[in-house]
Tab-separated table of C-alpha atoms and ligand atoms in Angstrom:
chain	number	residue	atom	x	y	z
A	1	MET	CA	21.172	-14.426	-25.213
A	2	THR	CA	18.460	-16.469	-26.892
A	3	GLU	CA	15.119	-15.217	-28.080
A	4	SER	CA	13.180	-16.939	-25.295
A	5	ALA	CA	14.469	-14.353	-22.826
A	6	SER	CA	12.188	-11.882	-24.534
A	7	ARG	CA	8.449	-11.982	-24.859
A	8	ASP	CA	6.956	-11.930	-28.315
A	9	PRO	CA	6.591	-8.237	-29.173
A	10	ALA	CA	3.718	-9.191	-31.504
A	11	ALA	CA	1.778	-10.800	-28.648
A	12	PRO	CA	-1.662	-9.226	-28.250
A	13	PRO	CA	-1.982	-6.665	-25.454
A	14	GLU	CA	-3.426	-8.018	-22.241
A	15	PRO	CA	-6.834	-6.710	-21.232
A	16	ASP	CA	-7.334	-5.047	-17.840
A	17	HIS	CA	-10.838	-6.452	-17.486
A	18	TRP	CA	-11.133	-10.145	-16.653
A	19	PRO	CA	-14.668	-11.340	-15.841
A	20	ASP	CA	-13.309	-14.821	-14.990
A	21	LEU	CA	-10.551	-14.657	-12.370
A	22	GLY	CA	-9.769	-18.347	-12.943
A	23	LEU	CA	-8.794	-17.476	-16.516
A	24	LEU	CA	-6.690	-14.563	-15.319
A	25	VAL	CA	-4.829	-16.844	-12.883
A	26	ARG	CA	-4.099	-19.240	-15.727
A	27	HIS	CA	-2.975	-16.413	-17.983
A	28	ILE	CA	-0.581	-15.032	-15.342
A	29	VAL	CA	0.965	-18.454	-14.715
A	30	GLU	CA	1.231	-19.427	-18.369
A	31	THR	CA	2.486	-16.038	-19.547
A	32	HIS	CA	4.343	-14.158	-16.810
A	33	HIS	CA	5.460	-16.958	-14.479
A	34	ARG	CA	6.598	-18.999	-17.469
A	35	TYR	CA	8.535	-16.036	-18.841
A	36	VAL	CA	10.275	-15.376	-15.497
A	37	ARG	CA	11.301	-19.056	-15.261
A	38	GLN	CA	12.816	-18.912	-18.755
A	39	ALA	CA	14.404	-15.492	-18.546
A	40	VAL	CA	16.083	-15.709	-15.121
A	41	PRO	CA	18.534	-18.510	-16.047
A	42	GLU	CA	19.256	-16.957	-19.444
A	43	ILE	CA	19.952	-13.494	-18.060
A	44	THR	CA	22.012	-15.087	-15.274
A	45	VAL	CA	24.274	-16.743	-17.866
A	46	GLY	CA	24.559	-13.409	-19.700
A	47	LEU	CA	25.512	-11.578	-16.494
A	48	HIS	CA	28.164	-14.189	-15.617
A	49	HIS	CA	29.671	-13.561	-19.030
A	50	LEU	CA	29.564	-9.769	-18.588
A	51	VAL	CA	31.286	-10.045	-15.200
A	52	ASN	CA	34.013	-12.268	-16.683
A	53	VAL	CA	34.646	-10.036	-19.685
A	54	HIS	CA	33.952	-6.526	-18.355
A	55	GLY	CA	34.079	-6.941	-14.564
A	56	PRO	CA	37.643	-5.595	-14.269
A	57	THR	CA	36.730	-2.324	-16.017
A	58	HIS	CA	33.112	-2.150	-14.763
A	59	PRO	CA	33.160	-3.341	-11.138
A	60	SER	CA	29.481	-2.454	-10.633
A	61	LEU	CA	28.655	-5.514	-12.762
A	62	HIS	CA	29.380	-7.709	-9.733
A	63	ARG	CA	26.632	-5.924	-7.848
A	64	VAL	CA	24.279	-6.140	-10.840
A	65	ARG	CA	24.789	-9.898	-10.965
A	66	GLN	CA	24.322	-10.245	-7.222
A	67	MET	CA	21.134	-8.168	-7.179
A	68	PHE	CA	19.651	-10.000	-10.133
A	69	ALA	CA	20.384	-13.331	-8.411
A	70	ARG	CA	18.532	-12.087	-5.338
A	71	LEU	CA	15.600	-10.890	-7.443
A	72	GLY	CA	15.447	-14.216	-9.301
A	73	GLU	CA	15.439	-16.172	-6.051
A	74	GLU	CA	12.787	-13.949	-4.472
A	75	LEU	CA	10.575	-14.284	-7.537
A	76	ARG	CA	11.030	-18.060	-7.565
A	77	THR	CA	9.719	-18.479	-4.017
A	78	HIS	CA	7.081	-15.792	-4.533
A	79	MET	CA	5.620	-17.520	-7.598
A	80	GLU	CA	5.601	-20.860	-5.763
A	81	LYS	CA	3.585	-19.309	-2.942
A	82	GLU	CA	1.161	-17.820	-5.464
A	83	GLU	CA	0.798	-21.061	-7.408
A	84	HIS	CA	0.446	-23.355	-4.392
A	85	ILE	CA	-1.464	-21.247	-1.882
A	86	LEU	CA	-3.191	-18.141	-3.188
A	87	PHE	CA	-3.990	-18.877	-6.824
A	88	PRO	CA	-5.719	-22.252	-6.241
A	89	TYR	CA	-7.953	-20.531	-3.702
A	90	ILE	CA	-8.801	-17.696	-6.127
A	91	THR	CA	-9.621	-20.295	-8.790
A	92	GLU	CA	-11.930	-22.041	-6.304
A	93	LEU	CA	-13.580	-18.741	-5.422
A	94	ALA	CA	-14.163	-18.036	-9.119
A	95	GLY	CA	-15.644	-21.514	-9.564
A	96	ALA	CA	-17.903	-21.114	-6.517
A	97	SER	CA	-19.083	-17.776	-7.835
A	98	ALA	CA	-19.910	-19.234	-11.270
A	99	ARG	CA	-21.909	-22.044	-9.649
A	100	THR	CA	-23.278	-19.711	-6.943
A	101	GLY	CA	-21.831	-21.620	-4.039
A	102	PRO	CA	-20.696	-23.292	-1.849
A	103	PHE	CA	-18.093	-20.925	-0.489
A	104	PRO	CA	-14.745	-22.768	-0.232
A	105	PRO	CA	-13.106	-22.873	3.211
A	106	SER	CA	-9.738	-21.122	3.264
A	107	PRO	CA	-6.671	-22.272	5.177
A	108	PHE	CA	-5.607	-18.673	5.851
A	109	GLY	CA	-8.700	-16.837	7.146
A	110	THR	CA	-9.584	-14.115	4.702
A	111	VAL	CA	-7.896	-13.918	1.298
A	112	ALA	CA	-6.697	-10.462	2.373
A	113	ASN	CA	-3.936	-12.130	4.429
A	114	PRO	CA	-2.010	-13.851	1.606
A	115	VAL	CA	-2.813	-10.926	-0.719
A	116	ARG	CA	-1.066	-8.558	1.688
A	117	MET	CA	1.976	-10.842	1.804
A	118	MET	CA	2.134	-11.037	-1.989
A	119	GLU	CA	1.811	-7.243	-2.273
A	120	ASP	CA	4.742	-6.841	0.131
A	121	ASP	CA	6.815	-9.230	-2.019
A	122	HIS	CA	5.892	-7.138	-5.068
A	123	GLN	CA	7.180	-3.972	-3.402
A	124	ASP	CA	10.466	-5.727	-2.602
A	125	ALA	CA	10.821	-6.920	-6.223
A	126	LEU	CA	10.035	-3.459	-7.599
A	127	GLY	CA	12.648	-1.976	-5.256
A	128	LEU	CA	15.276	-4.415	-6.519
A	129	ILE	CA	14.493	-3.818	-10.182
A	130	ALA	CA	14.597	-0.043	-9.624
A	131	ASP	CA	18.058	-0.450	-8.073
A	132	LEU	CA	19.154	-2.566	-11.056
A	133	ARG	CA	17.923	0.092	-13.458
A	134	GLU	CA	19.864	2.748	-11.580
A	135	LEU	CA	23.059	0.669	-11.353
A	136	THR	CA	23.012	0.019	-15.100
A	137	GLU	CA	22.068	3.635	-15.922
A	138	GLY	CA	18.771	2.571	-17.413
A	139	TYR	CA	20.275	-0.609	-18.946
A	140	THR	CA	22.592	1.471	-21.120
A	141	PRO	CA	25.577	-0.604	-22.265
A	142	PRO	CA	28.939	1.156	-22.629
A	143	LEU	CA	29.685	1.996	-26.260
A	144	GLU	CA	32.638	-0.387	-26.472
A	145	TRP	CA	30.551	-3.475	-25.662
A	146	SER	CA	29.770	-5.941	-28.436
A	147	SER	CA	26.168	-6.262	-29.567
A	148	ASP	CA	25.967	-9.671	-27.861
A	149	ASP	CA	27.041	-8.132	-24.577
A	150	ALA	CA	24.620	-5.245	-25.017
A	151	ALA	CA	21.817	-7.793	-25.626
A	152	CYS	CA	22.029	-8.843	-21.990
A	153	TYR	CA	21.097	-5.314	-20.872
A	154	ALA	CA	18.268	-5.273	-23.421
A	155	ALA	CA	17.021	-8.544	-21.904
A	156	LEU	CA	17.125	-6.944	-18.446
A	157	ALA	CA	15.066	-4.013	-19.721
A	158	ARG	CA	12.457	-6.446	-21.098
A	159	PHE	CA	12.513	-8.303	-17.803
A	160	GLU	CA	11.649	-5.106	-15.954
A	161	ALA	CA	8.820	-4.288	-18.384
A	162	ASP	CA	7.334	-7.763	-17.999
A	163	LEU	CA	7.697	-7.692	-14.214
A	164	ARG	CA	5.899	-4.356	-13.962
A	165	ARG	CA	3.020	-5.589	-16.124
A	166	HIS	CA	2.863	-8.886	-14.169
A	167	ILE	CA	2.695	-7.084	-10.827
A	168	GLN	CA	0.214	-4.532	-12.132
A	169	LEU	CA	-2.147	-7.311	-13.279
A	170	GLU	CA	-1.977	-8.974	-9.863
A	171	ASP	CA	-2.137	-5.834	-7.714
A	172	THR	CA	-4.794	-3.924	-9.647
A	173	VAL	CA	-6.935	-6.641	-11.261
A	174	LEU	CA	-6.507	-10.091	-9.695
A	175	PHE	CA	-6.195	-9.258	-5.996
A	176	PRO	CA	-8.956	-6.601	-5.820
A	177	GLY	CA	-11.153	-8.999	-7.830
A	178	ALA	CA	-10.495	-11.834	-5.354
A	179	LEU	CA	-11.215	-9.611	-2.336
A	180	ASP	CA	-14.435	-8.470	-3.961
A	181	LEU	CA	-15.481	-12.023	-4.812
A	182	GLU	CA	-14.814	-13.251	-1.295
A	183	GLU	CA	-16.863	-10.417	0.143
A	184	ARG	CA	-19.785	-11.150	-2.170
A	185	LEU	CA	-19.709	-14.887	-1.360
A	186	THR	CA	-19.635	-14.489	2.439
B	201	LIG	FE1	2.787	-13.705	-10.153
B	202	LIG	FE1	3.031	-11.809	-7.620
């Protein structure tokens, strides 16, 4: 497991107040989406190794690997939808608001429609990560595992922490901010 599967613990905390939603979009993509794209393949390699080495004595590892693969795939398509459909529109809204107009036409009616879809995806992802936590008993490696093997569970724990923060920023700051902006501009 390489270091890039973990975020820099010395990184400054992220604020919950973002006056410029365009900057918040950029931050989410450059920080959280980037991290997910790095961490998923690295953790996947680690889980393949765990299944090969410990699968016979810990059969639940097969399910852990399968569920993480599903989560990784769901997040991949989810982030693509955000980056290609919703986020460019939010960035345009933020730009229109800074220039006081004109209101950009949207391909999907109100922004509430894609926001609702993204929120549903978030609930699915949180359900999967909660199941992973339970299956791994809170990412607790068995005592007999080597430190390298245990590092894969530590990486999964960091992945959950980052995912929760990522979703919290979108659900409680970015999306309500976009809905509010759209309402003020129409
Ligand atoms: Fe996201
Ligand atoms: Fe999201």
